[in-house]
Short mmCIF file of C-alpha atoms and ligand atoms in Angstrom, two decimals:
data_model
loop_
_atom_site.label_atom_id
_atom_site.label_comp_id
_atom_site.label_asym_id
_atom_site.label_seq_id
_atom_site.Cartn_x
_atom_site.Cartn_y
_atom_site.Cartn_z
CA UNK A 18 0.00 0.00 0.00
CA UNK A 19 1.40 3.75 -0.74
CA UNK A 20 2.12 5.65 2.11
CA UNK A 21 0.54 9.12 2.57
CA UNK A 22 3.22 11.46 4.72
CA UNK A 23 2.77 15.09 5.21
CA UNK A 24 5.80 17.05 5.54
CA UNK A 25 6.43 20.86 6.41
CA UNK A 26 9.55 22.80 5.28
CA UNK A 27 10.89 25.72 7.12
CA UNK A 28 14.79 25.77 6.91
CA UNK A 29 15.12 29.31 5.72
CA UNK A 30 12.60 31.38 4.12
CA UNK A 31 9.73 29.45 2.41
CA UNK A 32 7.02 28.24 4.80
CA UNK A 33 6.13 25.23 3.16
CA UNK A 34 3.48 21.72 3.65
CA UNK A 35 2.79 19.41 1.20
CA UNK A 36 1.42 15.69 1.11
CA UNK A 37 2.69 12.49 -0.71
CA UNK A 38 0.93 9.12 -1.54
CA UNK A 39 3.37 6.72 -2.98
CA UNK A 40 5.55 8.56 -5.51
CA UNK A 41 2.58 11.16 -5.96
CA UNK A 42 2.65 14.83 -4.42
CA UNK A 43 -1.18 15.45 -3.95
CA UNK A 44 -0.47 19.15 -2.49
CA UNK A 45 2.32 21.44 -2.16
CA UNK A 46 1.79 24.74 -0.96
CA UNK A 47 5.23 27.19 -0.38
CA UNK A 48 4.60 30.96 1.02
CA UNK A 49 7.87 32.82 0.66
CA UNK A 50 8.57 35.14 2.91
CA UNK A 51 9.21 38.51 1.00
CA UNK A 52 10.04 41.01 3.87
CA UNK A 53 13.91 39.84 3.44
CA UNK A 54 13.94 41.68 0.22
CA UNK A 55 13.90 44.93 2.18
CA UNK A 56 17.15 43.98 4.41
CA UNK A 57 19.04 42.37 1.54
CA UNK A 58 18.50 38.60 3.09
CA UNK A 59 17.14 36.54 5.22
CA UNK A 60 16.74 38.27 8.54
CA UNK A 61 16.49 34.68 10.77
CA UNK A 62 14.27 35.84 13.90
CA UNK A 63 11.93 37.11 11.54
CA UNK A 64 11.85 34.31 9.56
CA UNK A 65 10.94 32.41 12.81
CA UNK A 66 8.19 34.66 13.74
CA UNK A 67 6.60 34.13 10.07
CA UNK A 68 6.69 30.86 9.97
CA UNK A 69 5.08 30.40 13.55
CA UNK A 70 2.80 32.44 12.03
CA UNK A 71 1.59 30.99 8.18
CA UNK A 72 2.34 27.28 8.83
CA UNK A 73 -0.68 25.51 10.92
CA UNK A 74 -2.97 27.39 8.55
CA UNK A 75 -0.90 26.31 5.53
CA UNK A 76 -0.43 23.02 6.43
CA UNK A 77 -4.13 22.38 6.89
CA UNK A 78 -5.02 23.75 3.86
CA UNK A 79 -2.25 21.06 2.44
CA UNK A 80 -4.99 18.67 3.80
CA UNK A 81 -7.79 20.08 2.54
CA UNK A 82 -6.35 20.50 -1.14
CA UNK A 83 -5.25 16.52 -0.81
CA UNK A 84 -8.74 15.56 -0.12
CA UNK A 85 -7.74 13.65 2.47
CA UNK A 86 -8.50 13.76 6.46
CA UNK A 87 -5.59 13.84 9.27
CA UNK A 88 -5.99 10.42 10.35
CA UNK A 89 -5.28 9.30 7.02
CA UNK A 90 -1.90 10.32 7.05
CA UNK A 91 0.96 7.65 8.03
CA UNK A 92 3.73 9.86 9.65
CA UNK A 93 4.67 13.37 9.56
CA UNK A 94 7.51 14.40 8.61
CA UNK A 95 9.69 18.13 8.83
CA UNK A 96 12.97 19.32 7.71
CA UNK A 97 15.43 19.10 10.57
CA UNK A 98 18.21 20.81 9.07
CA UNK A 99 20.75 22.19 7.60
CA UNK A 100 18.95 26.12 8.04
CA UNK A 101 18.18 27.94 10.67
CA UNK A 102 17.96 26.86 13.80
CA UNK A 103 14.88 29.14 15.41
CA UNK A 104 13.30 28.33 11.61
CA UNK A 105 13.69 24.93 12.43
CA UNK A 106 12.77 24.69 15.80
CA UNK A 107 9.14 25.93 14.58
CA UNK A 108 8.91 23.01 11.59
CA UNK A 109 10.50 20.02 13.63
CA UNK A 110 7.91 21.48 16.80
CA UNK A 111 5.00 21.43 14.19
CA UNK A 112 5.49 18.15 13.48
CA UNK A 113 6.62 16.68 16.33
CA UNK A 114 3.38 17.54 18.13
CA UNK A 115 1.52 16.74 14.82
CA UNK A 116 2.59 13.31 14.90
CA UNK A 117 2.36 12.97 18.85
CA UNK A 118 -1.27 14.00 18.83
CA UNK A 119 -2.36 11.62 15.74
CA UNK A 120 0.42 8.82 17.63
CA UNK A 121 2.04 8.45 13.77
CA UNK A 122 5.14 8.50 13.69
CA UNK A 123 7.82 11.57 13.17
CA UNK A 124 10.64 11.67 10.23
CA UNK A 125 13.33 14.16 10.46
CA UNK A 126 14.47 15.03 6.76
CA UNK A 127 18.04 16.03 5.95
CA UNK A 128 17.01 19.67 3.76
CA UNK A 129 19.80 18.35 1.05
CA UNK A 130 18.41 15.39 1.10
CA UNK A 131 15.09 16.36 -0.21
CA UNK A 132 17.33 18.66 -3.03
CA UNK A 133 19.46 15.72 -3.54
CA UNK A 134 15.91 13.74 -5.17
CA UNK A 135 14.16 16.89 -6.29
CA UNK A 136 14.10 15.53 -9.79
CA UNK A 137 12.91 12.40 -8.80
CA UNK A 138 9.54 13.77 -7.13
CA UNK A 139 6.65 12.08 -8.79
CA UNK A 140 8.90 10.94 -11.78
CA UNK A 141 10.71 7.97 -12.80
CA UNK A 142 13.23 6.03 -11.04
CA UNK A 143 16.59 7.65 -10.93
CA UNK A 144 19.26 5.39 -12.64
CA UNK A 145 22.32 4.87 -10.01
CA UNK A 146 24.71 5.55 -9.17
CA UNK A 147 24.49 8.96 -10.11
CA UNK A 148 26.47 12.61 -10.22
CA UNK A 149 23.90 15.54 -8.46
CA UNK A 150 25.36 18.84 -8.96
CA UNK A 151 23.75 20.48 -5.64
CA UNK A 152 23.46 24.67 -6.26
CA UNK A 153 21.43 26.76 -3.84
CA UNK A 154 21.89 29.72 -1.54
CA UNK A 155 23.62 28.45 1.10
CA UNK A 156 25.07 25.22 -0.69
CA UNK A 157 27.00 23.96 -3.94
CA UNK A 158 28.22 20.57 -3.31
CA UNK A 159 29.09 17.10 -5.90
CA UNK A 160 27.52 14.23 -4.25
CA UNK A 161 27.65 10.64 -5.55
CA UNK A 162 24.40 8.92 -4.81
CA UNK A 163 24.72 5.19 -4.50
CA UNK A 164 21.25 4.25 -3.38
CA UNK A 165 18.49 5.97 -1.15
CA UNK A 166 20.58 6.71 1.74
CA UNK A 167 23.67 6.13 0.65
CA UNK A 168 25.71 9.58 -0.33
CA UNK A 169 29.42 10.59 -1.32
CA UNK A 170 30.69 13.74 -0.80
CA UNK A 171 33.32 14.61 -4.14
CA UNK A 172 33.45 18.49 -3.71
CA UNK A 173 32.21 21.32 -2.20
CA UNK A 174 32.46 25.11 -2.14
CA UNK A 175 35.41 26.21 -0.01
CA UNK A 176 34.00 29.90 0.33
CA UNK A 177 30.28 31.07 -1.33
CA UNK A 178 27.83 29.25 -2.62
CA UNK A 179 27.06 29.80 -6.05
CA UNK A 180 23.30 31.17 -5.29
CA UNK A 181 25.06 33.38 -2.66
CA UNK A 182 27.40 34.61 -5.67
CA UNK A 183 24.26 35.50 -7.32
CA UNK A 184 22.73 37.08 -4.92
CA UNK A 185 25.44 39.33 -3.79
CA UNK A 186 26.45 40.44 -7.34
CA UNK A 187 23.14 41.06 -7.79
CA UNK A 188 23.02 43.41 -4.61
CA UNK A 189 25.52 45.48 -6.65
CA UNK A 190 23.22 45.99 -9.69
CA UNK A 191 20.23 47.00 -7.24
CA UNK A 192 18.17 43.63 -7.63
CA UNK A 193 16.71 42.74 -4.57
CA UNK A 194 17.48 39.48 -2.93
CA UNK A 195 16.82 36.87 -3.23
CA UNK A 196 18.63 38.32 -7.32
CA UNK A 197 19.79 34.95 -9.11
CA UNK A 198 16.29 34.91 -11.73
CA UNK A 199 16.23 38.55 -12.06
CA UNK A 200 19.80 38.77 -12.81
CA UNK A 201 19.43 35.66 -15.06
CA UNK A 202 16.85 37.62 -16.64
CA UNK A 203 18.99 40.70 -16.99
CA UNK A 204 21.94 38.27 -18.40
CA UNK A 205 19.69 36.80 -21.47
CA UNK A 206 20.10 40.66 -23.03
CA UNK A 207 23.25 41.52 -22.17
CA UNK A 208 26.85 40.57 -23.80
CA UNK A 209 28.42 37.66 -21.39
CA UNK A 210 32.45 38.08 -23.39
CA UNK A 211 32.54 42.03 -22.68
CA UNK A 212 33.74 41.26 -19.19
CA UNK A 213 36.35 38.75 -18.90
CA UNK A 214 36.02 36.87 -15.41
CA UNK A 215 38.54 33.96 -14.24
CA UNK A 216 37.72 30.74 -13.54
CA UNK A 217 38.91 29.53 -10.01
CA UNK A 218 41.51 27.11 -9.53
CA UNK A 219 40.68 24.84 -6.73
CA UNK A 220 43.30 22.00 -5.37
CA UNK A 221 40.62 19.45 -5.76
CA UNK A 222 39.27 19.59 -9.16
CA UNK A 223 35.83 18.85 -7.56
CA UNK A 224 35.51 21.61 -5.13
CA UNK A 225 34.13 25.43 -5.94
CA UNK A 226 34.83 28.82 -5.06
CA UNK A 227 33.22 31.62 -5.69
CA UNK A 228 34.55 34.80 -3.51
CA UNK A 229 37.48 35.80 -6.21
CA UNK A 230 34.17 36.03 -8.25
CA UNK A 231 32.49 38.10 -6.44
CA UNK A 232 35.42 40.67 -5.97
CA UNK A 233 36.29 40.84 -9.13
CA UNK A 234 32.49 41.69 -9.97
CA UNK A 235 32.70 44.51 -7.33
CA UNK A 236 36.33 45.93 -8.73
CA UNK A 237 34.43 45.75 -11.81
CA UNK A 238 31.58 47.82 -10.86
CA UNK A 239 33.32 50.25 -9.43
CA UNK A 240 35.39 50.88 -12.22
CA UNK A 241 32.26 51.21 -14.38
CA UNK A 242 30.91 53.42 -11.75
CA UNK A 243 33.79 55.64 -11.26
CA UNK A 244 34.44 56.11 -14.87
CA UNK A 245 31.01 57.28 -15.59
CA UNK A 246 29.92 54.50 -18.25
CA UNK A 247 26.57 53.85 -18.85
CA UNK A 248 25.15 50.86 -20.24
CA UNK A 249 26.91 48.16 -18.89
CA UNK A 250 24.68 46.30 -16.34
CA UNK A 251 23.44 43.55 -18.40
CA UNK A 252 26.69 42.68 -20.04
CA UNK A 253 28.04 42.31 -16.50
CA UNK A 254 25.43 39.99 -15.14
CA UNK A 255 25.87 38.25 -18.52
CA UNK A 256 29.72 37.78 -18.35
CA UNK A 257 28.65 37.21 -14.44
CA UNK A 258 26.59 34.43 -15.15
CA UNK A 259 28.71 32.48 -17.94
CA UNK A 260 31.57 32.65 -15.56
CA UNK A 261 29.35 30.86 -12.57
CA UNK A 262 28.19 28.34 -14.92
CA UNK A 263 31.49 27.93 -16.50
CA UNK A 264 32.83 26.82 -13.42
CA UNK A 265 29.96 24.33 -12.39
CA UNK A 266 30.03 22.97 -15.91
CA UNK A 267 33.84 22.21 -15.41
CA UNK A 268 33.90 20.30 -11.88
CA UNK A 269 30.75 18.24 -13.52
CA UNK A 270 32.88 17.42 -16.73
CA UNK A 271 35.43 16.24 -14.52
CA UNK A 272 33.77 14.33 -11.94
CA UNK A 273 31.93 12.48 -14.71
CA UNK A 274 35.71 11.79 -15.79
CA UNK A 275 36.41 10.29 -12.85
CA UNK A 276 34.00 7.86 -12.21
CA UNK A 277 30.90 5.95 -13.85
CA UNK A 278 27.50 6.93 -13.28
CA UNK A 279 24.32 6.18 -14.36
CA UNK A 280 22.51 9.59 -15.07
CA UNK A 281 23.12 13.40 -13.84
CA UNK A 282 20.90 15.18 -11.91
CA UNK A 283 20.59 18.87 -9.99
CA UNK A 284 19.13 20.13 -7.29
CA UNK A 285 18.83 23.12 -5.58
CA UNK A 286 17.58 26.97 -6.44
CA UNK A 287 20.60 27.59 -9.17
CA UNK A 288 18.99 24.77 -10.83
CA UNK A 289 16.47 27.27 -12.06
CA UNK A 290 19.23 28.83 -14.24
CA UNK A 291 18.41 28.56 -17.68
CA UNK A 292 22.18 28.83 -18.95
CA UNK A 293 23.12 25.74 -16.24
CA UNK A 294 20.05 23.70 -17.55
CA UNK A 295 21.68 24.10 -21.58
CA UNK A 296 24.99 23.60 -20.58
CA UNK A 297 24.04 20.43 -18.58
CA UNK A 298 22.13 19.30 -20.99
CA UNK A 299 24.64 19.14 -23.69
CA UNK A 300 27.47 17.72 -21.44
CA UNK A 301 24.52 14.77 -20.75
CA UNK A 302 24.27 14.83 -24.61
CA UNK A 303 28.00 14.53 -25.19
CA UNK A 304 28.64 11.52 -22.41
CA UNK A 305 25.22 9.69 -23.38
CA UNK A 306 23.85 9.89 -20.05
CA UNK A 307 20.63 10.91 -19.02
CA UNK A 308 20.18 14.12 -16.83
CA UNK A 309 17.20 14.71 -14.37
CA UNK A 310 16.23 18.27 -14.22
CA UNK A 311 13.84 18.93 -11.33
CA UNK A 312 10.68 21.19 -12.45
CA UNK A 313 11.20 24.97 -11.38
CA UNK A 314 8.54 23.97 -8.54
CA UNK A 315 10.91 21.97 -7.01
CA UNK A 316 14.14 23.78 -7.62
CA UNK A 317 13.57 26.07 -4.99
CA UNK A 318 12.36 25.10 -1.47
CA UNK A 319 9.24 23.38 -0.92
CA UNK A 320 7.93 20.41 1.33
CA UNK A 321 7.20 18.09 -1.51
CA UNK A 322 10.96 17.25 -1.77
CA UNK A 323 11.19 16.41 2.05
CA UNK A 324 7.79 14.32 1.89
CA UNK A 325 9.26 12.33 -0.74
CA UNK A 326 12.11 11.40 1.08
CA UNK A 327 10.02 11.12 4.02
CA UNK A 328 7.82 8.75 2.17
CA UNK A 329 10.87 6.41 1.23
CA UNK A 330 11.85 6.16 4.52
CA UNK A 331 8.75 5.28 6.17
CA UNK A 332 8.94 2.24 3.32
CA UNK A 333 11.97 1.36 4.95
CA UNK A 334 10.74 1.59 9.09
CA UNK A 335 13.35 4.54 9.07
CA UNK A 336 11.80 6.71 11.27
CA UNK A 337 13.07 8.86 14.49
CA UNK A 338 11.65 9.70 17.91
CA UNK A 339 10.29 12.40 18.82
CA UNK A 340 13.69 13.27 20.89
CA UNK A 341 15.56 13.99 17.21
CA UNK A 342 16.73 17.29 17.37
CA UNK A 343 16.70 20.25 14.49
CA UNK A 344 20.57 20.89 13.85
CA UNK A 345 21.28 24.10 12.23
CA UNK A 346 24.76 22.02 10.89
CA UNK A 347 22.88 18.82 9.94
CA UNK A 348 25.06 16.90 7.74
CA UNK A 349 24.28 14.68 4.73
CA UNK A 350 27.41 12.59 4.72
CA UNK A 351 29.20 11.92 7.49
CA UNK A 352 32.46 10.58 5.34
CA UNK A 353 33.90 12.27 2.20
CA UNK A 354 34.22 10.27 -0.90
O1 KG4 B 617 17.35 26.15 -2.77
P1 KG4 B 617 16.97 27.56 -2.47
O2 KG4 B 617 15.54 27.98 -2.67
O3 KG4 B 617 17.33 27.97 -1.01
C1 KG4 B 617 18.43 27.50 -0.34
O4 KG4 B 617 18.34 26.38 0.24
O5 KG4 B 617 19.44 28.25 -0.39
O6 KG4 B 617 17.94 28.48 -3.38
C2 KG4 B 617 17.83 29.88 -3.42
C3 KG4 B 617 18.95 30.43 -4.30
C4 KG4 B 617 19.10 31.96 -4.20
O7 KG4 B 617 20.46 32.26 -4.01
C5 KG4 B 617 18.61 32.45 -5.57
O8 KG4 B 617 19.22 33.66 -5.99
C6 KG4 B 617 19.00 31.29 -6.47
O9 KG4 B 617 18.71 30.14 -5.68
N1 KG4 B 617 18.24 31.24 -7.73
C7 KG4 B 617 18.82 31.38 -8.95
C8 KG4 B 617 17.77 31.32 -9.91
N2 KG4 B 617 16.59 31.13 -9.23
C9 KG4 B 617 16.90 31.08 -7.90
N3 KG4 B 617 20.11 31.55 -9.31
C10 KG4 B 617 20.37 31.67 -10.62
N4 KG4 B 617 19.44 31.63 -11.60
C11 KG4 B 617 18.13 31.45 -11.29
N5 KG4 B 617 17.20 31.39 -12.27
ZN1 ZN B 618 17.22 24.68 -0.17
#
């Protein structure tokens, strides 16, 4: 019989509930928090307060869009990390007292976990092992996925994220945060060779880094600034943007050198990026593997990644007390590759 889970999300700054049956999301609801925008990013006692706020009502209406009543559900399930901790503490409480008040039991979902099998919400099996190029806000990460539960770590950013990159640049041509679409946006009319931006060298040809980046974006700007030009702002955040993607396209190419997988998949807000989704898609073309690109839905947070997960482990009687904590440091592999 499929399992019917509801999970709630509330790592950072998307209040989100949605409800799985089997592979099947039969609701997903995300409110995003916009109030951030006026302070430039996430301001995390605020985000607390909102999502004490929206969730109960959100996650009931999650119900009553699934058609379903509470007693039907199987477990409940909440993101317990990697985020913020008083963000959290309000998600894991939710459903901690959810699932204590139904007696169902509780599943704590690892955030990157859920980001990790965004692509695989409600589709086809994934083939394994495979290469997940893992690009948010606060992450950018090559994991090897074995099996369900089973996860290498082959690189990681040693300074910014590549969604922080984004976002910061983006501070510096006056898009408000959260600025990696809009600045995408702005990028698709601009000229991305006018601006010639390096590529970092890492030691490990797997990990990222992204602060050099970002400085030389800033030098940049003020240059442009201080010499009075006019006209340059879309060429930047197109020369910007190729450079990000250059770089993720390279540590794919070469962990796809290194080992064999099955398919390619990404996860994570960046995954949104139209330029990442070409350029992955013809390095998939080129190696004749198939790549698993998560709908835009899913690309950014929402719960129905973390019920999925949760719904897989309730198949396997993985499930925690109600004594697991929410750790703002959660991590998904306790090993690297
Ligand atoms: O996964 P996510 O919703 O939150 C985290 O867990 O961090 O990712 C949000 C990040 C932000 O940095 C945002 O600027 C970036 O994803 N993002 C994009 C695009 N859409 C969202 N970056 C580049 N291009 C996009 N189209
Ligand atoms: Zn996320």
């Amino acid at each position: 019989m499929a399992v019917t889970v509801l999970a709630v999300e509330t790592s950072c700054d998307e209040t989100a509930a949605a409800i799985v049956r089997g592979n099947d999301i039969i609701a997903s609801l995300v409110a995003t928090q916009e109030v951030h925008s006026l302070w430039g990013g996430v301001v995390p006692e605020l985000a607390s307060r909102l999502h004490q706020r929206t969730l109960t009502s959100l996650a009931h209406e999650a119900v009553k869009r699934a058609g379903i009543a509470l007693d039907d559900l199987d477990a409940v399930a909440s993101t317990v990390g990697p985020g913020l901790i008083g963000a959290l503490l309000v998600g894991a409480s939710y459903g901690k007292g959810l699932a204590a008040g139904l007696g169902k039991p509780f599943i704590g979902v690892n955030h990157l976990e859920g980001h990790l099998w965004s692509a695989s919400v409600g589709a086809d099996q994934l083939p394994l092992p495979a290469l997940v190029l893992l690009v948010s806000g606060g992450h950018t990460e090559l994991i090897r996925i074995d099996d369900f539960g089973r996860y290498a770590l082959l690189g990681a950013t040693l300074d910014d994220a590549a969604g922080e990159a984004f976002d910061k640049v983006g501070g510096l041509l006056g898009i408000p945060y959260p600025a990696g679409a809009a600045l995408s946006k702005l990028a698709s009319e601009g000229d991305d060779r006018r601006f010639k931006f390096a590529v970092a060298r890492t030691e490990s040809p797997f990990d990222f880094s992204y602060s050099g980046l970002k400085s030389a974006a800033l030098r940049q700007v003020q240059k442009l600034e201080q010499d009075g030009e006019q006209n340059w702002r879309a060429d930047l955040a197109a020369s910007f943007e190729r450079a990000v993607v250059r770089q993720l396209k390279q540590r794919v190419m070469a962990a796809l050198d290194a080992g064999t997988y099955a398919s390619l998949t990404l996860g994570g807000g960046v995954a949104a990026n139209g330029r990442l989704r070409r350029e992955l898609q013809s390095i998939a073309g080129q190696r004749k593997i198939p790549l698993r690109i998560p709908p835009m839905e899913y690309c950014t947070d929402n719960a129905a990644m973390i019920a999925w997960v949760a719904a897989r482990r309730l198949d396997r009687d993985d499930i925690d007390t109600l004594n697991r904590p929410a750790d703002p440091n959660l991590a998904l592999v306790s090993d690297p590759a």
